mmCIF file of C-alpha atoms and ligand atoms in Angstrom:
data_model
loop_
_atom_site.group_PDB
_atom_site.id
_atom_site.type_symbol
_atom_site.label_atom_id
_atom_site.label_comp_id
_atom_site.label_asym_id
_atom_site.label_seq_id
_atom_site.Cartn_x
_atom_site.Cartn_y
_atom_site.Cartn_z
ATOM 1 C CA UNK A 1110 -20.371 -17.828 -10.372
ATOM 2 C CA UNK A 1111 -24.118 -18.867 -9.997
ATOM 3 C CA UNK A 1112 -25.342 -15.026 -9.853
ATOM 4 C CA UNK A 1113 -29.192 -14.582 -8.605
ATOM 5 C CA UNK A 1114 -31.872 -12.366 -9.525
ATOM 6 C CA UNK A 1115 -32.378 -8.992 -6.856
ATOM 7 C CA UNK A 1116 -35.580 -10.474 -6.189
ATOM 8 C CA UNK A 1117 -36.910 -7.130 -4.678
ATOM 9 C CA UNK A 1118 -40.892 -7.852 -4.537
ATOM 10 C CA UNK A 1119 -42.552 -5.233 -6.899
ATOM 11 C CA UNK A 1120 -39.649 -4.592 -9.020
ATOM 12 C CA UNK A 1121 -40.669 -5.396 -12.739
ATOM 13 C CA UNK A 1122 -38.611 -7.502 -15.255
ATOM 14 C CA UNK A 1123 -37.290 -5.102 -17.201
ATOM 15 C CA UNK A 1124 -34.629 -3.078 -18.712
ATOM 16 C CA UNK A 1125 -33.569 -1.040 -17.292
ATOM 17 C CA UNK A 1126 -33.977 -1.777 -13.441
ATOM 18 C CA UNK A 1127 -33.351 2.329 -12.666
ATOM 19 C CA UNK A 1128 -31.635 3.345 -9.339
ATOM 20 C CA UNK A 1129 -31.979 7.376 -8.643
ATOM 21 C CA UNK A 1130 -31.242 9.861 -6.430
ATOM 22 C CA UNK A 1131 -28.705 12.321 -4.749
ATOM 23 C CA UNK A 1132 -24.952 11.633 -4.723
ATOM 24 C CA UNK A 1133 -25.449 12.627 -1.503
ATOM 25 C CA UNK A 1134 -28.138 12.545 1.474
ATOM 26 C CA UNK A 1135 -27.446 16.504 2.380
ATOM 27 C CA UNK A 1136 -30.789 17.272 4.820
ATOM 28 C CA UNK A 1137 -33.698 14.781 5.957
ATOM 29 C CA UNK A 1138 -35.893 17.787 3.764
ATOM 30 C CA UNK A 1139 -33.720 17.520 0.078
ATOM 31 C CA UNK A 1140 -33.636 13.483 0.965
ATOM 32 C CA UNK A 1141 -37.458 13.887 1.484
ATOM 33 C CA UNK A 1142 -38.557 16.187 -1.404
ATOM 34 C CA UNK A 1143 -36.079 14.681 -3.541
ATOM 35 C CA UNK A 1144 -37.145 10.946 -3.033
ATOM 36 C CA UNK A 1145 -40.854 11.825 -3.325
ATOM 37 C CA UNK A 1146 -40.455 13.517 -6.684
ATOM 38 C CA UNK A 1147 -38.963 10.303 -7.891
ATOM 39 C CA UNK A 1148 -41.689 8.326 -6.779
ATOM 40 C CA UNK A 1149 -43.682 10.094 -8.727
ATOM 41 C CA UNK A 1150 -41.836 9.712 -12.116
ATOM 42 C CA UNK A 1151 -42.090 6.035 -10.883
ATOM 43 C CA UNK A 1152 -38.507 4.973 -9.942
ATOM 44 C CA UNK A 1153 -38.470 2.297 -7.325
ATOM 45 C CA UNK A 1154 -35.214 2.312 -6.410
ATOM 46 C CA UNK A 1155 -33.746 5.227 -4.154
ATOM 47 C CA UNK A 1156 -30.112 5.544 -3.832
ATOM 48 C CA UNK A 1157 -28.139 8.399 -1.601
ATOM 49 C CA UNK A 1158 -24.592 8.788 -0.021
ATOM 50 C CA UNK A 1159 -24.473 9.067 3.250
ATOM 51 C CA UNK A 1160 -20.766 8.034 4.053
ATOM 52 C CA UNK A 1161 -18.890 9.811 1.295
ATOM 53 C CA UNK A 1162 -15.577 9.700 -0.687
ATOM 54 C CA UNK A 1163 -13.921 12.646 -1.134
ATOM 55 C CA UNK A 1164 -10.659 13.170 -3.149
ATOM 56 C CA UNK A 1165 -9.285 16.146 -1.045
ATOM 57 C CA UNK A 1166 -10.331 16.546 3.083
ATOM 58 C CA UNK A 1167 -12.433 19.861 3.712
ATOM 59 C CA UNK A 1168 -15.113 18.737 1.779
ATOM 60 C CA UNK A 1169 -18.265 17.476 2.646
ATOM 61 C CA UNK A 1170 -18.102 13.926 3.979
ATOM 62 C CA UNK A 1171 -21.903 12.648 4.297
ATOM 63 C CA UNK A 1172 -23.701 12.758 7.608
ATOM 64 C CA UNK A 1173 -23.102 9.287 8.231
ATOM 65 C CA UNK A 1174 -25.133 7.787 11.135
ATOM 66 C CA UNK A 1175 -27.566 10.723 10.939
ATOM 67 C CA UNK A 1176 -28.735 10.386 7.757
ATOM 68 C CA UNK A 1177 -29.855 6.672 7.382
ATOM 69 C CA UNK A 1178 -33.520 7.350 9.679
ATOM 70 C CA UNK A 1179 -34.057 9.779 6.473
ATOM 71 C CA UNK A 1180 -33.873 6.227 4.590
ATOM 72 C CA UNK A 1181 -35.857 4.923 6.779
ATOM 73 C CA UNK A 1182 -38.243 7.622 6.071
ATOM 74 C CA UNK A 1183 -38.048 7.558 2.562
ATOM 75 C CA UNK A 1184 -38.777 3.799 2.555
ATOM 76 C CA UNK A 1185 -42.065 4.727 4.817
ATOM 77 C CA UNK A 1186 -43.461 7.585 2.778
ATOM 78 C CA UNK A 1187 -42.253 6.554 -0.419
ATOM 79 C CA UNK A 1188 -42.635 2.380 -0.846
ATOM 80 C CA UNK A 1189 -39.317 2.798 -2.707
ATOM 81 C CA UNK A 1190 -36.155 0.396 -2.053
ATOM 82 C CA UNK A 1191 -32.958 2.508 -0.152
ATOM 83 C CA UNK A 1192 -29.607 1.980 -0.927
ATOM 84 C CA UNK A 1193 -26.291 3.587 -0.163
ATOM 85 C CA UNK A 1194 -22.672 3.118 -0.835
ATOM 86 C CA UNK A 1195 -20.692 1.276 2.274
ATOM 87 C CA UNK A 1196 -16.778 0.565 2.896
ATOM 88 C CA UNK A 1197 -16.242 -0.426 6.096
ATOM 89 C CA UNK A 1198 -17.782 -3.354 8.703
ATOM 90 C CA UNK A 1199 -18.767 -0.166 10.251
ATOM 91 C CA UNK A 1200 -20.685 0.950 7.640
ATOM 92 C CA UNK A 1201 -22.327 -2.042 6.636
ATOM 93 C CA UNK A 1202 -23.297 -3.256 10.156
ATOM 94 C CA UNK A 1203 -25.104 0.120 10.454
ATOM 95 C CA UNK A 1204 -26.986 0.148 7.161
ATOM 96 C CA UNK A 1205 -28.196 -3.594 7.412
ATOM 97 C CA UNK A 1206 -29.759 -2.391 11.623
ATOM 98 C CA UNK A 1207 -31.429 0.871 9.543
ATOM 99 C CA UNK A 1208 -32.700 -1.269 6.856
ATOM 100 C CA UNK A 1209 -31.183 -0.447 3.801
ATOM 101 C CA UNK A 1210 -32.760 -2.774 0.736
ATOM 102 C CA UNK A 1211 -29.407 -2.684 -1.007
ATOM 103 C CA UNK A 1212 -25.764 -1.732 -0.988
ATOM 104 C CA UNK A 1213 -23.018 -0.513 -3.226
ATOM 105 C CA UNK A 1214 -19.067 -0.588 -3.189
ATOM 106 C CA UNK A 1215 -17.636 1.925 -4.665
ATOM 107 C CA UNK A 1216 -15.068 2.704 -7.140
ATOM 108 C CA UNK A 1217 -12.257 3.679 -4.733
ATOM 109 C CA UNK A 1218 -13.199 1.202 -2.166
ATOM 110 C CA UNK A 1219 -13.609 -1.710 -4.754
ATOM 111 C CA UNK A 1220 -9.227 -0.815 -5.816
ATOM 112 C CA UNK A 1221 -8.521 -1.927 -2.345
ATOM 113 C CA UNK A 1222 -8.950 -5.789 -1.975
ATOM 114 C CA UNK A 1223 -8.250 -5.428 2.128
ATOM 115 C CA UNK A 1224 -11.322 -2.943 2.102
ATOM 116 C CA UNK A 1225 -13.635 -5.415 -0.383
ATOM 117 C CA UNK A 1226 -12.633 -8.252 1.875
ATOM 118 C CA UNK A 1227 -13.572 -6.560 5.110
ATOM 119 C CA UNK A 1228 -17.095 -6.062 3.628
ATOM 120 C CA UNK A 1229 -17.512 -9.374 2.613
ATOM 121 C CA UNK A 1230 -16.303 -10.675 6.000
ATOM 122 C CA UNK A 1231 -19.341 -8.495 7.557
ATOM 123 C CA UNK A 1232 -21.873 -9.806 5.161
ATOM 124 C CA UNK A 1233 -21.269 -13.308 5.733
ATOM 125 C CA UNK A 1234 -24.788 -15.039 6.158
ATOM 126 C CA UNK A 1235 -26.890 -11.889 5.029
ATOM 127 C CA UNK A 1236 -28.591 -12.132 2.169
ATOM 128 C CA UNK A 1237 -28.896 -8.646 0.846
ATOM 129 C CA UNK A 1238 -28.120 -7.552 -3.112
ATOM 130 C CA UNK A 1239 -24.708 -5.978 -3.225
ATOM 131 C CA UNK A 1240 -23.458 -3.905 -6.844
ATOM 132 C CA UNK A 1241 -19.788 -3.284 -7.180
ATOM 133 C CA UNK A 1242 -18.457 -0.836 -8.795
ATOM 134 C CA UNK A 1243 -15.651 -1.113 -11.209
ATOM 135 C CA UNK A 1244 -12.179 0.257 -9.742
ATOM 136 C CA UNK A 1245 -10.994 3.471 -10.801
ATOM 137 C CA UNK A 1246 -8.202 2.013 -12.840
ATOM 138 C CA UNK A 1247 -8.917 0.219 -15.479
ATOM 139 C CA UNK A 1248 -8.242 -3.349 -14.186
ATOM 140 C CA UNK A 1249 -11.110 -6.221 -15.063
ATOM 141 C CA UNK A 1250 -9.687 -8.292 -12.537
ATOM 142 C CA UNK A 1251 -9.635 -6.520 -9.723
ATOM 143 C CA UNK A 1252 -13.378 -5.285 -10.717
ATOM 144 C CA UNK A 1253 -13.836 -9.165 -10.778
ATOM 145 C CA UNK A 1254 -11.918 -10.025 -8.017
ATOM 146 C CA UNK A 1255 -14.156 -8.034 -5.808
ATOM 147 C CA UNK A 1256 -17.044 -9.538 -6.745
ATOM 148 C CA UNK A 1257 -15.803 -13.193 -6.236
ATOM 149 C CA UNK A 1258 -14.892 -11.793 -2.485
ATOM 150 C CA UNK A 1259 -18.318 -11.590 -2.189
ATOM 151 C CA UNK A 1260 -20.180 -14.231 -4.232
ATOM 152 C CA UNK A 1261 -17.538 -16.333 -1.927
ATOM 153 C CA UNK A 1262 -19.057 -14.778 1.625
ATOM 154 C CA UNK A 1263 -22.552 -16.060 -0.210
ATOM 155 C CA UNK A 1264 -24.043 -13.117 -1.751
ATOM 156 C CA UNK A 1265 -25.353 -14.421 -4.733
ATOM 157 C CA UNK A 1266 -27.712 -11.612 -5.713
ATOM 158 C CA UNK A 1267 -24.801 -9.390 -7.075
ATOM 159 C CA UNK A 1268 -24.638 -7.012 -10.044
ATOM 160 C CA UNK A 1269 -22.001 -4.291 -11.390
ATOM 161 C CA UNK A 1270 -21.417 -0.882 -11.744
ATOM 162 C CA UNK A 1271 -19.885 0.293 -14.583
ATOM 163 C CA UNK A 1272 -18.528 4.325 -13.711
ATOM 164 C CA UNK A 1273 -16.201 4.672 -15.828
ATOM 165 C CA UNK A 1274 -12.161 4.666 -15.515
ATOM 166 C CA UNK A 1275 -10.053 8.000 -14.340
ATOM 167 C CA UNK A 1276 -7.422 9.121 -16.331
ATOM 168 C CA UNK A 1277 -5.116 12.259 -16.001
ATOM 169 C CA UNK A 1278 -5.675 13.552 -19.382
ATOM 170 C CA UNK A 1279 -9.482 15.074 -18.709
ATOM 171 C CA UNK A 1280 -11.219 14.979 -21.522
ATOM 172 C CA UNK A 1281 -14.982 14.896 -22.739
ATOM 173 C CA UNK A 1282 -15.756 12.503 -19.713
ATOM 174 C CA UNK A 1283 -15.009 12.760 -16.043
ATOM 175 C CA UNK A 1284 -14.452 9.147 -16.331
ATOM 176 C CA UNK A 1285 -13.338 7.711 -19.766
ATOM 177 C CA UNK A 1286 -16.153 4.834 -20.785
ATOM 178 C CA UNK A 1287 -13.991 2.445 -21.733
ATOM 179 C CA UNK A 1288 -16.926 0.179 -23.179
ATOM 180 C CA UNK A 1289 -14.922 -2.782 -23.903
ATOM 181 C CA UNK A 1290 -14.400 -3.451 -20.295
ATOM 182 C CA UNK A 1291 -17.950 -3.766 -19.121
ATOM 183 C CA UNK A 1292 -18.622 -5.592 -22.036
ATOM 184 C CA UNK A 1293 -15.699 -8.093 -21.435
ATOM 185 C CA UNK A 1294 -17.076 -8.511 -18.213
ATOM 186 C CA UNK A 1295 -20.210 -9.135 -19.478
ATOM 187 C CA UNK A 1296 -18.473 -12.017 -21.948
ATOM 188 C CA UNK A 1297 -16.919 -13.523 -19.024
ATOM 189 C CA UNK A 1298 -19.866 -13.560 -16.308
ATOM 190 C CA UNK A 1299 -23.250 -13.597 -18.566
ATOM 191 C CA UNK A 1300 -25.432 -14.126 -15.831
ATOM 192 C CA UNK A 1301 -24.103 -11.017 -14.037
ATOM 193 C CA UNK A 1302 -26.420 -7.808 -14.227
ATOM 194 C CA UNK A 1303 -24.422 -4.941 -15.472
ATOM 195 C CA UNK A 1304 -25.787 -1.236 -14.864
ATOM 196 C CA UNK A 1305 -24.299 1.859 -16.063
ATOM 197 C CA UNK A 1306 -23.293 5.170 -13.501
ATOM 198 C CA UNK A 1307 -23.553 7.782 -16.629
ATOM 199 C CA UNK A 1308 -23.230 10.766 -14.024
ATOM 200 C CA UNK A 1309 -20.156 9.688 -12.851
ATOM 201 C CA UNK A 1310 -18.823 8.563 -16.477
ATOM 202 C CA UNK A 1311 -20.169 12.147 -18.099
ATOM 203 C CA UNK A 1312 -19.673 13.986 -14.689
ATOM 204 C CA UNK A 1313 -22.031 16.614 -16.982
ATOM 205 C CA UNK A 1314 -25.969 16.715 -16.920
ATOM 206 C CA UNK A 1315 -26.222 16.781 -20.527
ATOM 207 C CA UNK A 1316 -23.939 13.709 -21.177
ATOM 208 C CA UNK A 1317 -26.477 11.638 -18.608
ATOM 209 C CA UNK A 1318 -29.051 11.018 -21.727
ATOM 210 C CA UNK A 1319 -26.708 9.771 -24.699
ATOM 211 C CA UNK A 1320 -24.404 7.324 -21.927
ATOM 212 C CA UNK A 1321 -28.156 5.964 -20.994
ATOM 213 C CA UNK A 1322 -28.981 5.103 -24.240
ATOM 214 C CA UNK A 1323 -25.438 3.807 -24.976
ATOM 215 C CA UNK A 1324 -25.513 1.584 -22.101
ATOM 216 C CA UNK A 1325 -29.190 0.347 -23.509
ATOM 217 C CA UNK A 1326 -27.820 -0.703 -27.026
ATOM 218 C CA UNK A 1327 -25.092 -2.001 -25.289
ATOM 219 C CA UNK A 1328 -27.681 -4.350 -23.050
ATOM 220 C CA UNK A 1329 -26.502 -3.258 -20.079
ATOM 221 C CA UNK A 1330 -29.212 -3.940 -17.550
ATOM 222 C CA UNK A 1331 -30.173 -1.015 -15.358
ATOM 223 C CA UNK A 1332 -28.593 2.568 -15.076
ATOM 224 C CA UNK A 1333 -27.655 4.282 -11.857
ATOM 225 C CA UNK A 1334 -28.271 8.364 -11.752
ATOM 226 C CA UNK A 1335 -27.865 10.981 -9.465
ATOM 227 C CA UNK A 1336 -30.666 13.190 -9.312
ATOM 228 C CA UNK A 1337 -31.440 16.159 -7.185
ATOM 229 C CA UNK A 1338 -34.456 17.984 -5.751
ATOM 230 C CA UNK A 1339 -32.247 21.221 -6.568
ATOM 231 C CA UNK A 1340 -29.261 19.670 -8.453
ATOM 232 C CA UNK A 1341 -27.160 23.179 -9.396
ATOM 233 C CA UNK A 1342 -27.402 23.672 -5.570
ATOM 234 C CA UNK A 1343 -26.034 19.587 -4.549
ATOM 235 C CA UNK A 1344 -23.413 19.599 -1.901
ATOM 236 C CA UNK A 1345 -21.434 17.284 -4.211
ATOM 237 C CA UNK A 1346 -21.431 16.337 -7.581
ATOM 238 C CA UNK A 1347 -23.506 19.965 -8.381
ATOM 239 C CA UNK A 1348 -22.661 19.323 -12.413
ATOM 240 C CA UNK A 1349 -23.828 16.126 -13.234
ATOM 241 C CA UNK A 1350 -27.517 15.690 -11.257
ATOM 242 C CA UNK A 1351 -30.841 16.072 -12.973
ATOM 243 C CA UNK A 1352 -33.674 16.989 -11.645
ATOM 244 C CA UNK A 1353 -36.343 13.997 -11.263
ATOM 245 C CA UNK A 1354 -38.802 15.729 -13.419
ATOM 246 C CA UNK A 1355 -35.756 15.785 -16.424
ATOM 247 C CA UNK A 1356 -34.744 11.943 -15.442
ATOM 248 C CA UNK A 1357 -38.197 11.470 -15.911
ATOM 249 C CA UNK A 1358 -37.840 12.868 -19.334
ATOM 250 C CA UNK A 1359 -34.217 11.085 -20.297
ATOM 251 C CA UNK A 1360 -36.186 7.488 -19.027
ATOM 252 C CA UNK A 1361 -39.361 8.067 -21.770
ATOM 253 C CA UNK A 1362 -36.716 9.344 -23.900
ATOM 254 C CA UNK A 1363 -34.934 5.938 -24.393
ATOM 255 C CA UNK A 1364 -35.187 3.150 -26.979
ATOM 256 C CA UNK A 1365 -34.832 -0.230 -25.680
ATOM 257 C CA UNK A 1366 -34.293 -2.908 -28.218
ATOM 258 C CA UNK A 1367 -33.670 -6.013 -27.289
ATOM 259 C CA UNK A 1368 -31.058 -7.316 -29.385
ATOM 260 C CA UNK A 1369 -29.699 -11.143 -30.539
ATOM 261 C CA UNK A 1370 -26.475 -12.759 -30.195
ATOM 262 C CA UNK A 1371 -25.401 -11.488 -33.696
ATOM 263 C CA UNK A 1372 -26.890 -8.179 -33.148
ATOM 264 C CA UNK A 1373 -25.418 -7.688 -29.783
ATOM 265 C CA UNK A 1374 -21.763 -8.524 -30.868
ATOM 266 C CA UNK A 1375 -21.872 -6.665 -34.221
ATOM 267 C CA UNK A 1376 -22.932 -3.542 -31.755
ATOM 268 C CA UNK A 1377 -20.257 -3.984 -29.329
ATOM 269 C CA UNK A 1378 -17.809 -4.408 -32.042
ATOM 270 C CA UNK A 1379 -18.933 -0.653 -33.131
ATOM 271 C CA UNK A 1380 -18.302 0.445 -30.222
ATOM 272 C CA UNK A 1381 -15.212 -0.800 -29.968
ATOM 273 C CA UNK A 1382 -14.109 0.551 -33.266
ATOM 274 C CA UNK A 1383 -15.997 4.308 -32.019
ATOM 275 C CA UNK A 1384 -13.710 4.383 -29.112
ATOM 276 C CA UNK A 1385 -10.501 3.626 -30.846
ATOM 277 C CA UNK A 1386 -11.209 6.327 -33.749
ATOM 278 C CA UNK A 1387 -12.207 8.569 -30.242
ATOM 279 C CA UNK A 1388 -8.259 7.611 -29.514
ATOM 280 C CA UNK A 1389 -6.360 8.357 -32.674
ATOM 281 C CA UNK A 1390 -8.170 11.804 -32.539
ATOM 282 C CA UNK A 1391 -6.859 12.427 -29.327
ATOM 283 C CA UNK A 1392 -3.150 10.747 -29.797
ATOM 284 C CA UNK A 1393 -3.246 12.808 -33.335
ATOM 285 C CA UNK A 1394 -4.221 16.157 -31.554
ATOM 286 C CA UNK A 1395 -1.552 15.075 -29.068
ATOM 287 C CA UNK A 1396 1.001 15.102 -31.502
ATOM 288 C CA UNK A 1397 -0.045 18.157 -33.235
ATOM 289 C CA UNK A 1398 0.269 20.088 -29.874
ATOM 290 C CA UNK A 1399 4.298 18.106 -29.757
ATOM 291 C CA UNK A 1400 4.695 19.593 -32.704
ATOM 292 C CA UNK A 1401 3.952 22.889 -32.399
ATOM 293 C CA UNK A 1402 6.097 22.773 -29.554
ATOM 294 C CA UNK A 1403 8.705 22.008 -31.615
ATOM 295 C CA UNK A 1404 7.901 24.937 -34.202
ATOM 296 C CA UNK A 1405 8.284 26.859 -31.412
ATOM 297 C CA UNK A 1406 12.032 26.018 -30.910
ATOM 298 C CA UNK A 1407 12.848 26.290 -34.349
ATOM 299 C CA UNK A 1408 11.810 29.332 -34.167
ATOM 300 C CA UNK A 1409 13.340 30.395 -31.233
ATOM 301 C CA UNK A 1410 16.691 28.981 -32.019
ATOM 302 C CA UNK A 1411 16.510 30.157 -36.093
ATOM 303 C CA UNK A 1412 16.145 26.607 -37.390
ATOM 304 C CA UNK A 1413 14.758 25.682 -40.748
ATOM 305 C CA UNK A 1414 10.774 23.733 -40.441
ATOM 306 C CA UNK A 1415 11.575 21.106 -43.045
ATOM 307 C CA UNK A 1416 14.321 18.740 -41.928
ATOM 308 C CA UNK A 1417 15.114 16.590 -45.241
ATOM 309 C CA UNK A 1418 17.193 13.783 -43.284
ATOM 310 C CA UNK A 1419 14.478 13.616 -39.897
ATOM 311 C CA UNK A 1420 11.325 13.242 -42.547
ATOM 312 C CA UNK A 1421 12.873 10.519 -44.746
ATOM 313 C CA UNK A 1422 13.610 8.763 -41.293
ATOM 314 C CA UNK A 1423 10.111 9.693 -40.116
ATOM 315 C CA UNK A 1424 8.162 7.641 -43.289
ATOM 316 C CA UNK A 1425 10.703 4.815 -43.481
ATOM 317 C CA UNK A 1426 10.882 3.853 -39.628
ATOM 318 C CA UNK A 1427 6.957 4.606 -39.456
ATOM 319 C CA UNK A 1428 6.481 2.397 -42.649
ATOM 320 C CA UNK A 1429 8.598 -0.561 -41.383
ATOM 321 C CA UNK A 1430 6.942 -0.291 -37.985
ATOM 322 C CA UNK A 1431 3.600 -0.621 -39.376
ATOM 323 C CA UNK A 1432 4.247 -3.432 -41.757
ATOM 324 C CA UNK A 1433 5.677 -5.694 -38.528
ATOM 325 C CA UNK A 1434 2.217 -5.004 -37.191
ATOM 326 C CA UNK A 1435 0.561 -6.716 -40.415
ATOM 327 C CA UNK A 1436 -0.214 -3.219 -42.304
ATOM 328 C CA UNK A 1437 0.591 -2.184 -45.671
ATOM 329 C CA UNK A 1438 3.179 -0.260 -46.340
ATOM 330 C CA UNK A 1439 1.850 2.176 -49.022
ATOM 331 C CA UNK A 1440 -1.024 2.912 -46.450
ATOM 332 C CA UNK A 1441 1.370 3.801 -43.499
ATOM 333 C CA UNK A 1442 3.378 6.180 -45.763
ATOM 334 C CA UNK A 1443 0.208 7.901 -46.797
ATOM 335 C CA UNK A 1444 -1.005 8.097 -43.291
ATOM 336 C CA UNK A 1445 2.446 9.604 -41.997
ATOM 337 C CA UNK A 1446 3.071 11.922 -44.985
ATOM 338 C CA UNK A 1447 -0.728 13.094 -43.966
ATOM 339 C CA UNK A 1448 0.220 13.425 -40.658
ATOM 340 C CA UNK A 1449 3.435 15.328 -41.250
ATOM 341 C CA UNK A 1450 2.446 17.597 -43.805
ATOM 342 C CA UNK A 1451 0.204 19.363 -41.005
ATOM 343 C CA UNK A 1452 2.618 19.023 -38.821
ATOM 344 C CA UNK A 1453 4.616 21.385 -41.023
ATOM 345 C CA UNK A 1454 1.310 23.456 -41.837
ATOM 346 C CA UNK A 1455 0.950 24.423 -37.961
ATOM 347 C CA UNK A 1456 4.726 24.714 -37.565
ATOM 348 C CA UNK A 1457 4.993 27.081 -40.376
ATOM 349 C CA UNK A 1458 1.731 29.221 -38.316
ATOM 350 C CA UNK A 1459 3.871 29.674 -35.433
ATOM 351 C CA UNK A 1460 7.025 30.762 -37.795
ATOM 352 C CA UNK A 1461 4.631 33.306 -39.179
ATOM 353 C CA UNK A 1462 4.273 35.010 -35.857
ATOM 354 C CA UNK A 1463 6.616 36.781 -33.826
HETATM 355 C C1 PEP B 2614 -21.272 7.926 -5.917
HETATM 356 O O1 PEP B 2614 -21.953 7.043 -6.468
HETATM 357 O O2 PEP B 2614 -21.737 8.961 -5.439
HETATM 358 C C2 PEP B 2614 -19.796 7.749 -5.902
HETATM 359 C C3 PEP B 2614 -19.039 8.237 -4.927
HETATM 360 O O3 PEP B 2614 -19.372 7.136 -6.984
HETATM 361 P P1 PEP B 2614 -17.946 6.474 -7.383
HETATM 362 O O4 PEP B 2614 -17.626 5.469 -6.340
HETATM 363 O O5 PEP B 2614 -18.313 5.859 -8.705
HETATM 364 O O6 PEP B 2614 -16.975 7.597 -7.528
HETATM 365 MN MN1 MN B 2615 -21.549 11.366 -6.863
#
């Protein structure tokens, strides 16, 4: 893939290109206020839903046709670049006739090749920059496969959005990082700019700052954020907006280093080592919660904690296991005689009380 620049006149060279504003375009007066306070903290990128997503229906969809002369508007008053999130012909004939600078695909729409394909179709012969946002399963090809859809329909100024992958186990993140994906993607199409959703990865205002800052070390180019005139009051998304005067603060706040080759992959081999210790914490805390399960039983049906026969079959199978994998065998049986003694520590809690 022969990616292109954006090429958006005014926009400076630099990391990170920054694209802000509401998850949602909710009144032509919160699109107004809210793009004109980002203006002033000098972001030249606006972005806003106006055709929106939801998981369950009831909620509130975007205003659709209605809201895209308040991009128009904003573009006017404000100088700044519009974009919005499309995922139908539909949508994307009537955001190129209002004028919209640039589009996204997002993370639902980008899991459904028929959907990605149907854009592509409607974009043939415009020249517009398009980001993609990874699918909300953790599949690199698919995330890759929609971009070729495009690049093939001949948009060649193209970029990604990293938001993070869903899971049913919710944890710290609305959407679990997952760094090594981006950064795969990243090894496989170097020319490709990558920015980084950290509302939609932290789903929490106070998780947008540290994701930035990850995604800078990382080199990820530019960072997508939703930001509110009135965020605790948003229509969607109410958790996870800032306020432009606090994006403001979270931009000056963050250290861009450029980094070398050597630097670059020594970082993103930290990172891959941070998130797996993130994942024997929670498989550990996993088990723990097994086992007191288990206590509980025991308990309930009068059974002894320490079963001689099931723990010497415990440290033998585990140590075996572990030495097929190329690990040594004295450090798997102090791992899993770790690992069981506070097993029986919390199992002997629950014995303890009736
Ligand atoms: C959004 O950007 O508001 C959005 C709906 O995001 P995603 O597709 O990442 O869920
Ligand atoms: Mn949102």
């Amino acid at each position: 893939m022969d990616v292109e620049k954006f090429n958006l006149p005014g926009l400076e060279d630099k990391r990170p290109i920054v694209i802000a504003g509401p998850c949602s375009a909710e009144t032509e007066e919160q699109v107004l206020e809210t793009a004109k306070q980002l203006a002033a903290q000098g972001v030249k990128i606006y972005r806003a839903g106006v055709w929106k997503p939801r998981t369950k229906p009831g909620g509130f969809e975007g205003n659709g046709l209605d809201a895209l002369p308040w991009l128009q508007r904003v573009k006017k008053e404000t100088g700044m670049y519009v974009s919005t999130e499309v995922a139908t012909a539909k949508h994307v004939e009537a955001a190129l006739e209002a004028g919209v600078d640039l589009l996204w695909i997002g993370a639902r729409t980008t899991a459904d090749p028929f959907a990605v394909q149907e854009i592509a179709d409607t974009l043939k012969g415009v020249d517009i920059p398009v980001l993609i946002k990874n699918p909300v399963n953790p599949d690199l090809d698919l995330w890759i496969g929609a971009l070729e859809r495009l690049y093939n329909a001949g948009i060649k100024r193209l970029g990604a959005i990293h938001r993070g992958f869903s899971s049913y186990d919710k944890k710290l993140y609305r959407n679990l990082p997952q760094w090594h994906i981006p950064i795969e993607l990243h090894r496989r199409l170097p020319e490709l700019p990558i920015f980084c959703d950290p509302s939609h990865i932290g789903g929490r205002r106070d998780l947008i700052a540290p994701l930035s800052q990850q995604a800078m070390d990382l080199q990820f180019d530019g960072l997508i954020i939703e930001s509110h005139c009135n965020p605790e009051k948003a229509w969607t998304d109410a958790s996870q907006q800032v306020s432009p005067d606090v994006l403001g603060l979270i931009l000056n706040n963050l250290v861009v280093r450029e980094m070398n080759q050597t630097t670059e992959s020594l970082a993103a081999l930290r990172r891959q080592i941070d998130e797996i210790d993130m994942s024997i914490n929670e498989i550990l805390a996993k088990r723990m919660r097994i086992s007191r399960e288990i206590g509980q039983y025991k308990k309930e049906h009068d059974m002894a904690i320490l079963q001689t026969n099931r723990y010497d079959e415990i440290i033998k199978q585990r140590m075996a296991q572990g030495q097929s994998m190329g690990m040594d065998p004295d450090f798997m049986k102090a791992i899993f005689e770790a690992i069981h003694e506070e097993s029986v520590r919390q199992q002997s809690e629950i014995m303890k009380y009736k």
